[in-house]
Coordinates of C-alpha atoms in Angstrom, one line a residue:
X1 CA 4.5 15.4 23.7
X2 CA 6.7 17.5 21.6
X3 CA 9.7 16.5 19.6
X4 CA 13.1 15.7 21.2
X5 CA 14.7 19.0 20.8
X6 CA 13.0 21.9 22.0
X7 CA 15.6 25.0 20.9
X8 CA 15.7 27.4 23.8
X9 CA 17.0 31.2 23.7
X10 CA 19.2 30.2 21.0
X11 CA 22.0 32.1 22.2
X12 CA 25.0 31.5 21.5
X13 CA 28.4 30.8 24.0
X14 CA 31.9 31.0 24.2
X15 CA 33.5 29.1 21.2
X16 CA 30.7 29.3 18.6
X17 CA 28.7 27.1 21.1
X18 CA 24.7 27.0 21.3
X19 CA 23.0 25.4 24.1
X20 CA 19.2 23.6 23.6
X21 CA 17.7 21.8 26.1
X22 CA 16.4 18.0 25.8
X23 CA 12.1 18.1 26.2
X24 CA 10.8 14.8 26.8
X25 CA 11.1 12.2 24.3
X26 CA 9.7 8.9 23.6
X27 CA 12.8 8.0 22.6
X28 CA 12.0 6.1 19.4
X29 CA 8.5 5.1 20.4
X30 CA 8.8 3.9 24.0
X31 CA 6.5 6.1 26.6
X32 CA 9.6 6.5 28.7
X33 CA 10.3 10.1 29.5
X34 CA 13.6 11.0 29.8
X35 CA 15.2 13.1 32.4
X36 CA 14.0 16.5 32.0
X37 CA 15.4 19.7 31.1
X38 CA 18.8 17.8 30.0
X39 CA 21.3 20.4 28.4
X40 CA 23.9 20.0 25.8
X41 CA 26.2 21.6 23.8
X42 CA 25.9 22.0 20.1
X43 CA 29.3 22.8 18.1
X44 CA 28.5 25.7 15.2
X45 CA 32.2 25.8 14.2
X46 CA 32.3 26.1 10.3
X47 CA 35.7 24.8 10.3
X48 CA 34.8 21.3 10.7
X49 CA 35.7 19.1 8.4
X50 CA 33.3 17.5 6.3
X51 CA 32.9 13.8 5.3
X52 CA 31.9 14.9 1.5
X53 CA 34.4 17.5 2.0
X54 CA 37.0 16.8 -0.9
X55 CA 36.1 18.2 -3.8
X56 CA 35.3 21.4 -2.2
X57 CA 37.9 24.1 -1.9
X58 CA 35.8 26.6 0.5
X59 CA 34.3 25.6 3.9
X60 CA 30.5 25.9 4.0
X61 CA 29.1 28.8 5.1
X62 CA 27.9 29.2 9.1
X63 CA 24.7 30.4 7.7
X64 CA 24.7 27.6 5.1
X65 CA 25.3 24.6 8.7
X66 CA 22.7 26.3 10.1
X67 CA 19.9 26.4 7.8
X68 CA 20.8 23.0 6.4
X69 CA 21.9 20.9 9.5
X70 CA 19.2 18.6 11.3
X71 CA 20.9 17.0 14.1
X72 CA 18.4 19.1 16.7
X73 CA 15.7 17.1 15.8
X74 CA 17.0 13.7 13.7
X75 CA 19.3 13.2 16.8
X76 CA 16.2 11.2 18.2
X77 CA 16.8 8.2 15.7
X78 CA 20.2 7.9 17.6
X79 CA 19.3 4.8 19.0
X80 CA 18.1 3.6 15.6
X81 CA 21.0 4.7 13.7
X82 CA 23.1 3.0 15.9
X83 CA 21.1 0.1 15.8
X84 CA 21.2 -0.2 11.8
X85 CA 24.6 0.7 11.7
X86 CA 25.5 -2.6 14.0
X87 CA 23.6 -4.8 11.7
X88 CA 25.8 -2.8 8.5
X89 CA 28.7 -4.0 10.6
X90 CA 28.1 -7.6 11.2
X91 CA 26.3 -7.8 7.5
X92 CA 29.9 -6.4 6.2
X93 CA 32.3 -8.8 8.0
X94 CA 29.5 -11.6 7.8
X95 CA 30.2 -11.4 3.8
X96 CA 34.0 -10.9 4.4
X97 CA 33.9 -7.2 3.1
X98 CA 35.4 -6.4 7.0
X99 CA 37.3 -8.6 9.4
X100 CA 35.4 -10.2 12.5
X101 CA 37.8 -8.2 14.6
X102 CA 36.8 -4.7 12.7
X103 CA 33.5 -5.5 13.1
X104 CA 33.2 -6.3 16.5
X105 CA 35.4 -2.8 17.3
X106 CA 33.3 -1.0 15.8
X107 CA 30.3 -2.8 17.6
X108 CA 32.1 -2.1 20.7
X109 CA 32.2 1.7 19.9
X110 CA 28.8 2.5 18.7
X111 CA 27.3 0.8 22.1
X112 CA 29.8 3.2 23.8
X113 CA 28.4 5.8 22.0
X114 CA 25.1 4.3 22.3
X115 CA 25.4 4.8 26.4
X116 CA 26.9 8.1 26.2
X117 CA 23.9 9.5 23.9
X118 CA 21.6 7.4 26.8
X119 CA 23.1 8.9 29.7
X120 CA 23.4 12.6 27.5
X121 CA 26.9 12.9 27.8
X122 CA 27.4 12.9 23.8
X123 CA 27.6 16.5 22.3
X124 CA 26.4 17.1 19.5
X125 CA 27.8 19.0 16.0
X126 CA 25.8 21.3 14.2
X127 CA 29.1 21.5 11.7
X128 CA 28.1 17.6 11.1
X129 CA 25.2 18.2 9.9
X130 CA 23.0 15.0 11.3
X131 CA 22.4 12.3 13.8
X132 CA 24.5 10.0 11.3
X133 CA 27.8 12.2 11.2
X134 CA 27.7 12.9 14.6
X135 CA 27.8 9.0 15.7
X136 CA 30.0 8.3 12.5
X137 CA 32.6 11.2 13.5
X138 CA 32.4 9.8 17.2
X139 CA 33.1 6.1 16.2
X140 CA 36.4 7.3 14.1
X141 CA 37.5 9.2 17.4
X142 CA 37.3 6.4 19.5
X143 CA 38.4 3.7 17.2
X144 CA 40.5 4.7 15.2
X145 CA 40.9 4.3 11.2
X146 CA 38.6 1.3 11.5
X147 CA 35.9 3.2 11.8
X148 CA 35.8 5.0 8.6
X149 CA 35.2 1.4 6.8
X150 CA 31.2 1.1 8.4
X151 CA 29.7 3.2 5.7
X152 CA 31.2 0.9 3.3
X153 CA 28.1 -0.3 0.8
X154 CA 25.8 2.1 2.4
X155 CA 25.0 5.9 2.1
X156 CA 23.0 8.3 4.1
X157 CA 20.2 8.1 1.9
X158 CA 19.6 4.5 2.8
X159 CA 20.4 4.7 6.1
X160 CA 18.1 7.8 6.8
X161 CA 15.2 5.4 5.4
X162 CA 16.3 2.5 7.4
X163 CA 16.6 4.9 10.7
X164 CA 13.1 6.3 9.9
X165 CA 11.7 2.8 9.7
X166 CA 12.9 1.2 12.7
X167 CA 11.9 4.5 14.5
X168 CA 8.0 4.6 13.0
X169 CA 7.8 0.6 13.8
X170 CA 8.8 1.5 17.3
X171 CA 6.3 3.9 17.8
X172 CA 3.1 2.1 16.1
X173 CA 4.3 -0.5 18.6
X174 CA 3.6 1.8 21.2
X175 CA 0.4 3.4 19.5
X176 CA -0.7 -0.8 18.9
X177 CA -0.5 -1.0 22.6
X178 CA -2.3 2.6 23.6
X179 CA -5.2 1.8 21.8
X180 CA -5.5 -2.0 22.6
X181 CA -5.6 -0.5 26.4
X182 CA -8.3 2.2 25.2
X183 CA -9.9 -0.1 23.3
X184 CA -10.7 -3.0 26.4
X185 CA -11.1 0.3 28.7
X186 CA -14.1 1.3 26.4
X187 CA -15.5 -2.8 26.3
X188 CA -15.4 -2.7 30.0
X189 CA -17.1 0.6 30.5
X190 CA -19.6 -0.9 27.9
X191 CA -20.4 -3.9 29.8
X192 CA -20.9 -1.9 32.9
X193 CA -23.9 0.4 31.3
X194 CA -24.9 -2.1 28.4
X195 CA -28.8 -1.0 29.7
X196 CA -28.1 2.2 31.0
X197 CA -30.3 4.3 29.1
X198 CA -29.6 7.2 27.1
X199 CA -30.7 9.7 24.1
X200 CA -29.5 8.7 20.8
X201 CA -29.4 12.0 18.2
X202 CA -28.9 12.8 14.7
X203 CA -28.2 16.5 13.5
X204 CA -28.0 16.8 17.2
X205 CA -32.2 16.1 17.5
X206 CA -33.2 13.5 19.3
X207 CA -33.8 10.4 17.2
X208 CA -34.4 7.0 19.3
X209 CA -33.2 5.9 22.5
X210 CA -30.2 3.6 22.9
X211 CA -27.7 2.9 25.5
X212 CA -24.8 3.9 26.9
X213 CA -22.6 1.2 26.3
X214 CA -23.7 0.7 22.4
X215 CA -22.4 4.4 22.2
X216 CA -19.1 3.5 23.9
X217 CA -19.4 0.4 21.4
X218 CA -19.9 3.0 18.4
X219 CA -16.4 4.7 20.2
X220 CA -14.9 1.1 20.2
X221 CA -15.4 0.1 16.5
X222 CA -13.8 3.3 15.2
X223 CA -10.7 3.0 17.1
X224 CA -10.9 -1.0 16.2
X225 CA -10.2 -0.1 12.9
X226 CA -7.7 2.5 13.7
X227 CA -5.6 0.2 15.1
X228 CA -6.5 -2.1 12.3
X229 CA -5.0 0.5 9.9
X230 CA -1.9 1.1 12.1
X231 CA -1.3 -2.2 11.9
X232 CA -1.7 -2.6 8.2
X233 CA 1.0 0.8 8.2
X234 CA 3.4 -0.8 9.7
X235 CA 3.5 -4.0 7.3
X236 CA 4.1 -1.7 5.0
X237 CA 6.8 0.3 6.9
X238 CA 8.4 -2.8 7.8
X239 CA 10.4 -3.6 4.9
X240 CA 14.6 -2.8 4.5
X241 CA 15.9 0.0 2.2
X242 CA 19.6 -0.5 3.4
X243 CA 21.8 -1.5 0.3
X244 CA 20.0 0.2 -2.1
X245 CA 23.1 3.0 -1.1
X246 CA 23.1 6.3 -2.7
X247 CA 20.2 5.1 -5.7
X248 CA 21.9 2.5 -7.5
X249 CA 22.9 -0.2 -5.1
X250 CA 26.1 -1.1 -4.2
X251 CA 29.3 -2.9 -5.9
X252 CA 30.2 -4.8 -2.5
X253 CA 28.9 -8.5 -2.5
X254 CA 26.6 -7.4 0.7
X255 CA 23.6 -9.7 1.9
X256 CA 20.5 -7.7 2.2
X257 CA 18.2 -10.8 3.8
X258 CA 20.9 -10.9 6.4
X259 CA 21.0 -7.6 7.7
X260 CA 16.9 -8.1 7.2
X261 CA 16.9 -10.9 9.9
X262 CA 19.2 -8.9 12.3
X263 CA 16.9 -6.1 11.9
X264 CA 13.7 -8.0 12.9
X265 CA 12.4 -6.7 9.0
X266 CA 10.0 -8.9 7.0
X267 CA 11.2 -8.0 3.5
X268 CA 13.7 -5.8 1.4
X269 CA 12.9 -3.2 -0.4
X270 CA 13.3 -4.0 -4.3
X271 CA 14.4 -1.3 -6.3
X272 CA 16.8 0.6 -5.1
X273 CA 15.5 4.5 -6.6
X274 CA 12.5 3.8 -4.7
X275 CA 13.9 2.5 -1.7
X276 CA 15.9 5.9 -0.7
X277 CA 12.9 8.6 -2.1
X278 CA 10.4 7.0 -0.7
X279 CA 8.1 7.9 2.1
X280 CA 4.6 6.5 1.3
X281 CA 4.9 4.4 4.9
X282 CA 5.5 8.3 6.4
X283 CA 2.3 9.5 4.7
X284 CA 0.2 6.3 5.5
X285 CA 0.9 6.9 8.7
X286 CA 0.5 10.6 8.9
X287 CA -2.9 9.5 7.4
X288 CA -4.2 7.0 9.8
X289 CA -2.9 9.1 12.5
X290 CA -4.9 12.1 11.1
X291 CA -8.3 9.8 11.1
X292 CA -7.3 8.4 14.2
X293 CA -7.7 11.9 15.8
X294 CA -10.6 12.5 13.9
X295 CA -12.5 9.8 15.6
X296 CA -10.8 11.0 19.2
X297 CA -12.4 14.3 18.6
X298 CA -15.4 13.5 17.6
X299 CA -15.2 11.8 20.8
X300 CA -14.3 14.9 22.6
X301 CA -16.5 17.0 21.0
X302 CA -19.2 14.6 22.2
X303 CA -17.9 14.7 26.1
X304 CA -17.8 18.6 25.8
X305 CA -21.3 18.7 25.1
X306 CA -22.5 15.9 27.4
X307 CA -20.6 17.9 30.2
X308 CA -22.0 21.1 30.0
X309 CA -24.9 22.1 32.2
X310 CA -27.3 21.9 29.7
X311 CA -27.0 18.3 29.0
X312 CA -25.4 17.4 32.5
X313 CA -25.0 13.7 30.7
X314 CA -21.6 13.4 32.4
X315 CA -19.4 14.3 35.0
X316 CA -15.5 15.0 33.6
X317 CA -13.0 14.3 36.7
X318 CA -11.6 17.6 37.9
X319 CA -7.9 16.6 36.9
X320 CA -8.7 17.0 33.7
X321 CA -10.8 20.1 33.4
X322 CA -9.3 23.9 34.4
X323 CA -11.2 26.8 35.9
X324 CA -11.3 30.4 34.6
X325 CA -9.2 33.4 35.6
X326 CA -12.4 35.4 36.0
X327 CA -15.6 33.4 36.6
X328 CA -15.4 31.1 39.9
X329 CA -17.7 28.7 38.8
X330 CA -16.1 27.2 35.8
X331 CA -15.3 23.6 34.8
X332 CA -13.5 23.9 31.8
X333 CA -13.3 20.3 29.6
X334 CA -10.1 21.7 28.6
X335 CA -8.7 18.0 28.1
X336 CA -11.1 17.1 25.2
X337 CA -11.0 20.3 23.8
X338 CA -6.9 20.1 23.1
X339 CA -7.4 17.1 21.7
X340 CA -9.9 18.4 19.6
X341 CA -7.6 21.3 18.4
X342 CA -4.2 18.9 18.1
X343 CA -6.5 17.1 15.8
X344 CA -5.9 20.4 13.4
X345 CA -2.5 19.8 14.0
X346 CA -2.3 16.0 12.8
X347 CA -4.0 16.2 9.9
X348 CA -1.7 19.4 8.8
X349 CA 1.1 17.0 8.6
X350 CA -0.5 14.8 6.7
X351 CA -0.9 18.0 4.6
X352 CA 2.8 18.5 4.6
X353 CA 4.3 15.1 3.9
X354 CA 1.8 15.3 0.8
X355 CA 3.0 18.6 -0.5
X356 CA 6.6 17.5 0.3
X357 CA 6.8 14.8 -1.8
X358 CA 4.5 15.7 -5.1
X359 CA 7.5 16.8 -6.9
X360 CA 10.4 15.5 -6.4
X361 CA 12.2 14.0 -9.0
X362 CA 13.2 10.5 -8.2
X363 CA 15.8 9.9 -6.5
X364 CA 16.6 11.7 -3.1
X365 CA 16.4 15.5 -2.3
X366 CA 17.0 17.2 0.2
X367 CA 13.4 18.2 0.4
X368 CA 13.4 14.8 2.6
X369 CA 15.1 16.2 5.6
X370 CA 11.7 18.1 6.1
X371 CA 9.9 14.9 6.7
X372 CA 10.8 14.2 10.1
X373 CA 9.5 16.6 12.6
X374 CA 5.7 16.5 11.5
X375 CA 6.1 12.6 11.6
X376 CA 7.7 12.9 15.1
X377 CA 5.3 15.3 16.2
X378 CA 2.0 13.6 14.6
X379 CA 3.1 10.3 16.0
X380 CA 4.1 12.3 19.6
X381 CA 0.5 13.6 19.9
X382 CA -1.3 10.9 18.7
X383 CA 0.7 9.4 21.4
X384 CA -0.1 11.7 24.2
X385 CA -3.6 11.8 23.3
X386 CA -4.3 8.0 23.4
X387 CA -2.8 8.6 26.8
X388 CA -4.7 11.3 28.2
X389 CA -7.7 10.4 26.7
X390 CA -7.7 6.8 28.4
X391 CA -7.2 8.1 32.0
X392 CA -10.2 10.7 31.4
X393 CA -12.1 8.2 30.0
X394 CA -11.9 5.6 33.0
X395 CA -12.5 8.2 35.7
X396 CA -15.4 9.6 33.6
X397 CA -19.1 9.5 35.2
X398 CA -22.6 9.0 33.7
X399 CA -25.5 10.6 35.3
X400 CA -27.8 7.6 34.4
X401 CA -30.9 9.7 35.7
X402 CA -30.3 13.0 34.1
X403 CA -29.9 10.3 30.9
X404 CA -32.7 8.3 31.4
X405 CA -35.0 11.6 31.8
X406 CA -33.2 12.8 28.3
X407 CA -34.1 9.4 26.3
X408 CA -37.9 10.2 26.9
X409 CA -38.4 13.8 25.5
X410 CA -38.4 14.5 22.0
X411 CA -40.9 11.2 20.5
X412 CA -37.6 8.9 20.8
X413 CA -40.7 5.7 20.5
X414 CA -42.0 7.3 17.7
X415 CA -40.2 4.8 14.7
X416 CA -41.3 2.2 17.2
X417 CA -45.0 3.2 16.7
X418 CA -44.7 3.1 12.8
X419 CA -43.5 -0.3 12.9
X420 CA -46.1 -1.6 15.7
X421 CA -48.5 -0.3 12.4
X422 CA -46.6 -2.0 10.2
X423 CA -47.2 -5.0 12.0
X424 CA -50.8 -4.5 12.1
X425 CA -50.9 -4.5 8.7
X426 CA -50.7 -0.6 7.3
X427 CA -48.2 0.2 4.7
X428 CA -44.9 1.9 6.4
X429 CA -45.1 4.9 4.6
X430 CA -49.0 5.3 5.9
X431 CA -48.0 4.7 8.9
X432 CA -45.1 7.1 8.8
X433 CA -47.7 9.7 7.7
X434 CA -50.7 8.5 10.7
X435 CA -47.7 8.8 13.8
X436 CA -46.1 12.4 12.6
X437 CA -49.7 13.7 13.3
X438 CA -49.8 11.9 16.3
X439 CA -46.6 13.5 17.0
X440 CA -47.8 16.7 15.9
X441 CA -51.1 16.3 18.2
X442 CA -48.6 15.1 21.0
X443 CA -47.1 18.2 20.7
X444 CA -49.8 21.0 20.3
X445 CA -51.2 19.1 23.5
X446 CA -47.7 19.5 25.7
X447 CA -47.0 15.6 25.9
X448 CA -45.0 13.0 24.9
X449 CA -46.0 10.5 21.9
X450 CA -46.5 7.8 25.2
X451 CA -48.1 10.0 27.3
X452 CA -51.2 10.2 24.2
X453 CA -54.9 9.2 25.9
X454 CA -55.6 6.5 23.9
X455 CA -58.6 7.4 22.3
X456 CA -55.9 10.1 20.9
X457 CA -53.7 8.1 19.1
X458 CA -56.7 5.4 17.9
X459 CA -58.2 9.5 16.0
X460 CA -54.5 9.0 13.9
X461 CA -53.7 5.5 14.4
X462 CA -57.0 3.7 13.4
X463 CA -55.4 0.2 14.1
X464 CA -53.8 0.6 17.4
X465 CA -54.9 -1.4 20.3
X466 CA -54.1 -0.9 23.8
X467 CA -51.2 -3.1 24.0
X468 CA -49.6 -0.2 22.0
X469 CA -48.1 1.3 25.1
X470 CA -45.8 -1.7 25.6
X471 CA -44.0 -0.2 22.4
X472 CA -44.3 3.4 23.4
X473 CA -41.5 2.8 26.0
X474 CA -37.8 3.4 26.0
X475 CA -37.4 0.1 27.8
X476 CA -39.4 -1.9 24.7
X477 CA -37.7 0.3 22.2
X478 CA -34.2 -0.8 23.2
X479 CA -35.1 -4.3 24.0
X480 CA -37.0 -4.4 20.5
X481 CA -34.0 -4.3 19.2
X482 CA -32.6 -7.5 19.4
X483 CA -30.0 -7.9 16.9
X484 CA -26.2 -8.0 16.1
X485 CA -25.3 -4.5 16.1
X486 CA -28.4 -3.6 17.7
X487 CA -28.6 -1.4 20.9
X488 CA -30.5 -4.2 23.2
X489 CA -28.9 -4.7 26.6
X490 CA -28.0 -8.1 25.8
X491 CA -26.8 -7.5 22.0
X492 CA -24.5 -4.9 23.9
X493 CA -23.2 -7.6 26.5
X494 CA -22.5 -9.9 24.0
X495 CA -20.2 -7.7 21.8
X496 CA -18.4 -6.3 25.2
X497 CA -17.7 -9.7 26.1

C-alpha cells in the first residue's frame, strides 16, 4: 500500500489549480480501501490569506507554499484531526472557556466536513499549508466567527502530535489484528504437519531432522513477539500531548484528563517541550516494524529456496508467483521476494526518523513535517505484507515426500549416535570424535550414517550394540526429543494447541 496521495502529472489547471489523484488508503489504519482513482483539486493560489499571517507584510512566495505545504500527504489524519479537534471543543466549553451552544456548532461543522472529506467532495489548499488549516479554514466558512475560537489553548504543534497518535494507535490496531490472524494461521498449519518430517539446516548444511510444524512454530514465536512489541509501542504512543500548546502550555483553565477520556488515551503527556518535539513512539514503531519485516523475510527467503526445483520442499499457489517474459517455464516466487526487498524499505525509515530527530533543538522544527510519510509508508507495507503474506501462507503446499527423502541425507542421526555413546558410558567429546569417522567411513563408502553394516560402526564405535539402529532413524531422532521446545510430534501438538 502506498500513502494517501499519490501526485500524478503534476500539471497544473486553469486558476493556479493542480490535480492529484487519491491511491488507496487505509484511512488512518482501517484495511478499507477507498474508492479508487478519486480526483481533487488542490488550490496553489499564493494570495491566500494566512492564519499567522499578521505580522507579515509580503505574501509567501508560490515556490515557498509549495516546498513547505504538506496537506498531499498529512490530509490522511483528516479524520483524526477532526476527531481531536471535537474533543478540543467539548474540553473548551466543558471548562466554560466556550459556550455549550459554540461548541456544539462547531461540532456540527467539523462532522460536516468530516462527511465531505469521506465522501471526497472537500478540496483541498496547498496555500493552507496542512490538513489542520484546511479543516480549520473550512469550519470558519461554514460557521461563521465561531469558528475561529476552536484553536483556543491549543497550537498546531500539539495538535500535529495528537493527530499522529490517534492515527499510529489506529493502525497498530490493525497490525495487532494482521498478525493475531497470521499468527493462529501458522498454529493451525503447525498442528496439521506437527510429524511431518523435514530437514533442519544450519549455514544452510543439513544439521538434524525436525518437523514441519516446529519450523512453522519457529515462524510463530518470532512474530509472537512482534506483536508483543507492537503492543508495548502503542502503550507508549497512547499517551495525550494536546495542551501542552505551542511549548509552554497554555493560560486557559483547560482539563487535560478530560479531553484524555474523550480521546480513549491512558495518560497525558507531562512536560509540555517534550510533548510537541517528540517522536520516540514514531521511531519505536518504525523499529518494530523494521524487525517485524526482518523476520517476514527471513521467512520469504526460506519459501524462495524451499520452492525452487532443487529443493522442491514446497509448492507456492500460482496467484502469487509471475512467469517470465522470455522463458515459458518459469514460476517466479515474486510474492516473497517483494517482501523481502520492502523489507529494505522499512528499515530505511527507521533510518530516517533517526537522522530526523538527532538534532533538533528542543522544542518543535519544522524538520517534523518530514516524519510522516516514512511512518505512513512503513506502517502501509507492513500492513500489506501481513496481508499478502497470510493468504500465500494458507494456500501454501508441502511435498511431505520430497521432505521426508531430504531429512535422511546428509548424517541428520548423527548427534543422535554421539549421545546413544554417551549413554553407554563414553565421554561426549570421545564419542564426538568415534561418529565423525564413522561419518567419514559412511561417506568414503557412498552411504548414509544408518545405512553402516554393523560390524562398521562397532570398527569406530566400540560400544555400540545392535539396538543402535533404533537411534539411527529420523523417526527416533524426532521422537527422542521429547521436550518443551523440542521438535517431537507431540511437544509440537501441544504448543499448537
Amino acid at each position: 500500500m502506498r500513502p494517501a496521495v499519490a501526485r500524478a502529472s503534476g500539471q497544473r489547471g486553469r486558476g493556479g489549480v493542480v490535480r492529484y489523484t487519491r491511491a488507496l488508503s487505509r484511512g488512518g489504519g482501517t484495511a478499507r480501501a477507498r474508492p479508487a482513482a478519486r480526483a481533487f483539486a488542490v488550490s496553489m493560489s499564493s494570495h491566500t490569506p494566512k492564519p499567522w499571517g499578521g505580522r507579515f507584510e509580503a505574501p509567501t512566495d508560490a515556490r515557498v507554499e509549495t516546498f513547505t505545504a504538506s496537506v498531499s500527504f498529512d490530509q490522511r489524519l483528516a479524520r483524526h484531526d477532526i476527531t481531536g479537534s471535537v474533543a478540543h471543543a467539548r474540553m473548551l466549553a466543558h471548562v466554560g472557556v466556550l459556550q455549550a451552544h459554540e461548541a456544539d456548532a462547531i461540532v456540527t461543522g467539523l462532522e460536516d466536513i468530516r462527511a465531505d472529506i469521506e465522501a471526497g467532495r472537500f478540496i483541498w489548499s496547498v496555500a493552507l499549508e496542512d490538513v489542520h488549516m484546511n479543516v480549520e479554514t473550512a469550519l470558519v466558512a461554514r460557521v461563521g466567527d465561531v469558528g475561529k475560537k476552536l484553536h483556543t489553548a491549543r497550537s498546531r504543534n500539539d495538535q500535529v502530535a495528537t493527530d499522529l497518535r490517534l492515527w499510529l494507535r489506529d493502525a497498530l490496531d490493525t497490525l495487532d489484528a494482521r498478525l493475531h490472524a497470521l499468527l493462529g494461521l501458522l498454529a493451525r498449519r503447525a498442528l496439521d504437519h506437527a510429524a511431518t518430517v523435514m530437514p533442519g539446516h544450519t549455514h544452510l548444511q543439513p544439521a538434524q531432522p525436525v518437523t514441519v510444524g516446529h519450523h512453522l512454530l519457529a515462524w510463530h514465536a518470532m512474530l509472537e513477539r512482534d506483536r508483543a512489541r507492537l503492543g508495548e509501542v502503542r502503550t507508549r504512543v497512547n499517551v495525550l500531548p494536546l495542551g501542552a500548546a505551542a511549548l509552554a502550555g497554555t493560560s486557559f483553565p483547560i482539563d487535560r484528563a478530560y479531553t484524555a477520556r474523550l480521546l480513549g488515551f491512558d495518560a497525558v503527556a507531562d512536560n509540555s517541550l517534550d510533548a510537541v518535539s517528540d517522536r520516540d513512539f514514531a521511531i519505536e514503531f518504525c523499529a518494530a516494524a523494521a524487525l517485524c519485516m526482518v523476520h517476514l523475510s527471513r521467512m520469504c527467503e526460506e519459501l524462495v529456496l524451499w520452492s525452487a526445483p532443487a529443493y522442491g520442499f514446497v509448492h507456492l499457489p500460482d496467484g502469487y508467483c509471475t512467469g517470465s517474459s522470455i522463458m515459458p517455464q518459469k514460476k517466479n516466487p515474486d510474492v516473497p521476494e517483494l517482501i523481502r526487498g520492502k523489507t529494505g524499505r522499512v528499515q530505511g525509515h527507521l533510518v530516517a526518523l533517526l537522522t530526523l530527530m538527532k538534532g533538533q533543538p528542543l522544542a518543535y522544527n519544522k524538520d517534523n513535517q518530514e516524519d510522516k510519510e516514512p511512518l505512513f509508508d512503513a506502517a502501509d507495507t507492513l500492513d500489506a505484507s501481513l496481508a499478502i503474506f497470510t493468504g500465500m501462507l494458507e494456500a501454501l503446499e508441502f511435498d511431505t515426500q520430497r521432505l521426508a527423502r531430504a531429512a535422511r541425507v546428509g548424517h541428520p542421526t548423527a548427534t543422535d549416535l554421539a549421545d546413544y555413546l554417551v549413554r553407554r558410558g563414553v565421554a561426549f567429546r570421545d564419542a564426538h570424535e568415534q561418529v565423525g569417522k564413522a561419518v567419514r567411513a559412511a561417506e568414503q563408502a557412498g552411504k548414509e550414517l544408518a545405512d553402516l553394516p554393523f560390524e562398521t560402526l562397532l570398527a569406530h564405535c566400540p560400544t555400540v550394540l545392535q539396538d543402535v539402529y533404533a537411534v539411527l532413524t529420523v523417526e527416533g531422532s524426532l521422537a527422542a526429543r521429547d521436550h518443551i521446545g523440542g521438535t517431537a510430534p507431540a511437544q509440537v501438538r501441544a504448543a499448537a494447541t
